[in-house]
Amino acid sequence: MKTLKTISKSLMVVAVVAFAMCLTSCKKKPAEDIAGTYTVSVKQTVASSDTTYTGLSVTLTATSDDVVTIEWPSIGVGRMAASALSIPNVKVTKESKGSYTLEEADVDVTTEKGTNYKGKVKGSVKDDVLSIDLTVTPGAMPMSINYLFESTK
């Protein structure tokens, strides 16, 4: 009888530990949920002039449970070309099943070419569709450039 009680207690402890491990390891991490490469179309607006680019890729990389870095390729040609940017420390919040918010964050990034981009970024992911609204002013440019990204994973 004593052996049966000991075995029962041991099994109960194992079950509680296994359940606790599942709760912590099964918990979804919002940054990991949305991390990946997305094929995008980008609408670039400068003053009142719009240009659309398609077939580009944006990558979201999880840097912690709820933070991503946005990697965006160079866009455009000539004087209106924008350098590739890496935008770190964008917080991710899970809103509901399949829906996430990229909270508004400041952008202050210097490219490999030495151009400083300052502005704001925000966005969302819903059912694997990424939407990003990025407004930046590169260098000493007198006006900002707005980029609207729409994509699928």
XYZ file of C-alpha atoms in Angstrom:
153
model
C 0.000 0.000 0.000
C 2.845 2.352 0.888
C 4.495 1.652 -2.482
C 1.259 2.471 -4.314
C 1.003 5.845 -2.519
C 4.641 6.633 -3.389
C 4.083 5.730 -7.026
C 0.884 7.827 -7.132
C 2.685 10.840 -5.646
C 5.559 10.437 -8.119
C 3.170 10.231 -11.063
C 1.335 13.340 -9.827
C 4.605 15.291 -9.593
C 5.617 14.168 -13.104
C 2.205 15.185 -14.480
C 2.366 18.636 -12.857
C 5.911 19.227 -14.137
C 4.970 18.095 -17.665
C 1.900 20.345 -17.662
C 3.946 23.348 -16.487
C 6.576 22.701 -19.160
C 3.896 22.530 -21.831
C 2.386 25.815 -20.686
C 5.703 27.621 -20.925
C 7.008 25.981 -24.094
C 3.672 25.890 -25.933
C 3.116 29.623 -25.393
C 3.352 31.427 -28.712
C 5.779 34.282 -29.050
C 4.331 37.020 -31.276
C 7.648 37.991 -32.907
C 8.335 34.374 -33.850
C 4.781 33.958 -35.139
C 5.228 36.667 -37.781
C 8.951 36.284 -38.511
C 9.764 35.460 -42.118
C 10.137 36.888 -45.583
C 7.185 38.573 -47.272
C 6.818 39.373 -50.981
C 5.680 42.974 -51.172
C 4.334 45.692 -53.370
C 5.398 49.138 -52.227
C 3.709 52.442 -52.919
C 6.240 55.268 -52.580
C 4.851 58.797 -52.150
C 7.001 61.917 -52.327
C 5.067 65.177 -52.188
C 2.095 64.288 -54.428
C 3.927 61.856 -56.719
C 3.272 58.109 -56.336
C 5.347 55.219 -57.663
C 4.587 51.535 -57.113
C 7.194 48.767 -56.991
C 6.350 45.055 -56.966
C 8.165 41.794 -56.371
C 10.324 43.046 -53.499
C 10.985 41.218 -50.229
C 10.724 42.445 -46.658
C 12.035 40.267 -43.841
C 10.903 40.337 -40.229
C 13.449 38.811 -37.860
C 12.491 38.013 -34.272
C 15.082 39.485 -31.895
C 13.132 38.613 -28.718
C 9.700 37.231 -27.842
C 7.914 40.435 -28.855
C 10.412 42.471 -30.913
C 11.359 42.271 -34.596
C 13.847 43.904 -36.916
C 12.434 44.928 -40.302
C 14.822 44.403 -43.229
C 13.795 46.248 -46.355
C 15.583 46.272 -49.745
C 16.696 49.284 -51.741
C 13.809 50.783 -53.684
C 13.700 53.010 -56.740
C 16.286 54.387 -59.127
C 18.211 57.585 -59.633
C 17.623 60.501 -57.293
C 14.552 58.850 -55.797
C 16.363 55.628 -54.862
C 16.131 54.645 -51.208
C 18.832 52.511 -49.639
C 18.184 49.170 -47.999
C 17.291 49.678 -44.338
C 17.377 47.601 -41.194
C 14.862 48.950 -38.678
C 15.453 47.405 -35.235
C 13.374 47.260 -32.062
C 9.842 47.199 -33.479
C 7.506 45.833 -30.793
C 4.923 43.204 -31.784
C 1.604 42.718 -29.988
C -0.733 39.798 -30.632
C -4.275 41.139 -31.000
C -6.216 37.951 -31.774
C -5.775 34.713 -33.658
C -3.772 35.534 -36.784
C -3.713 39.285 -36.050
C -0.666 41.238 -34.818
C 0.264 44.902 -34.472
C 3.690 46.343 -35.202
C 3.583 49.228 -32.755
C 4.628 52.657 -33.957
C 8.378 53.108 -33.530
C 10.914 55.804 -34.257
C 13.266 55.226 -37.167
C 16.782 56.631 -36.862
C 18.996 54.536 -39.114
C 22.185 55.300 -41.017
C 22.737 53.285 -44.197
C 26.001 51.801 -45.457
C 26.287 54.834 -47.758
C 26.128 57.161 -44.742
C 22.628 58.555 -45.304
C 20.612 58.978 -42.116
C 16.896 58.124 -42.312
C 14.609 59.488 -39.573
C 10.890 58.946 -39.236
C 8.227 56.532 -38.006
C 7.147 52.980 -38.803
C 4.014 51.041 -37.836
C 2.094 48.139 -39.254
C 0.187 44.924 -38.830
C 0.067 41.293 -39.840
C -3.310 39.680 -40.327
C -3.658 36.150 -41.689
C -0.054 36.277 -43.022
C -0.638 39.590 -44.839
C 1.929 42.201 -43.810
C 1.065 45.906 -43.977
C 3.705 48.501 -43.099
C 3.445 52.282 -43.131
C 6.924 53.828 -43.126
C 7.509 57.577 -43.304
C 11.131 58.752 -43.382
C 13.213 61.759 -44.271
C 16.553 60.761 -45.772
C 19.516 63.012 -45.003
C 18.849 66.700 -45.569
C 15.892 66.119 -47.892
C 13.315 68.876 -47.235
C 10.309 66.517 -47.320
C 9.482 63.050 -46.099
C 8.893 59.938 -48.179
C 6.034 57.603 -47.353
C 6.187 53.881 -48.133
C 3.100 51.663 -47.879
C 3.953 47.959 -47.984
C 1.336 45.283 -48.672
C 2.451 41.695 -48.870
C 1.971 38.017 -48.279
C 4.264 35.545 -46.577
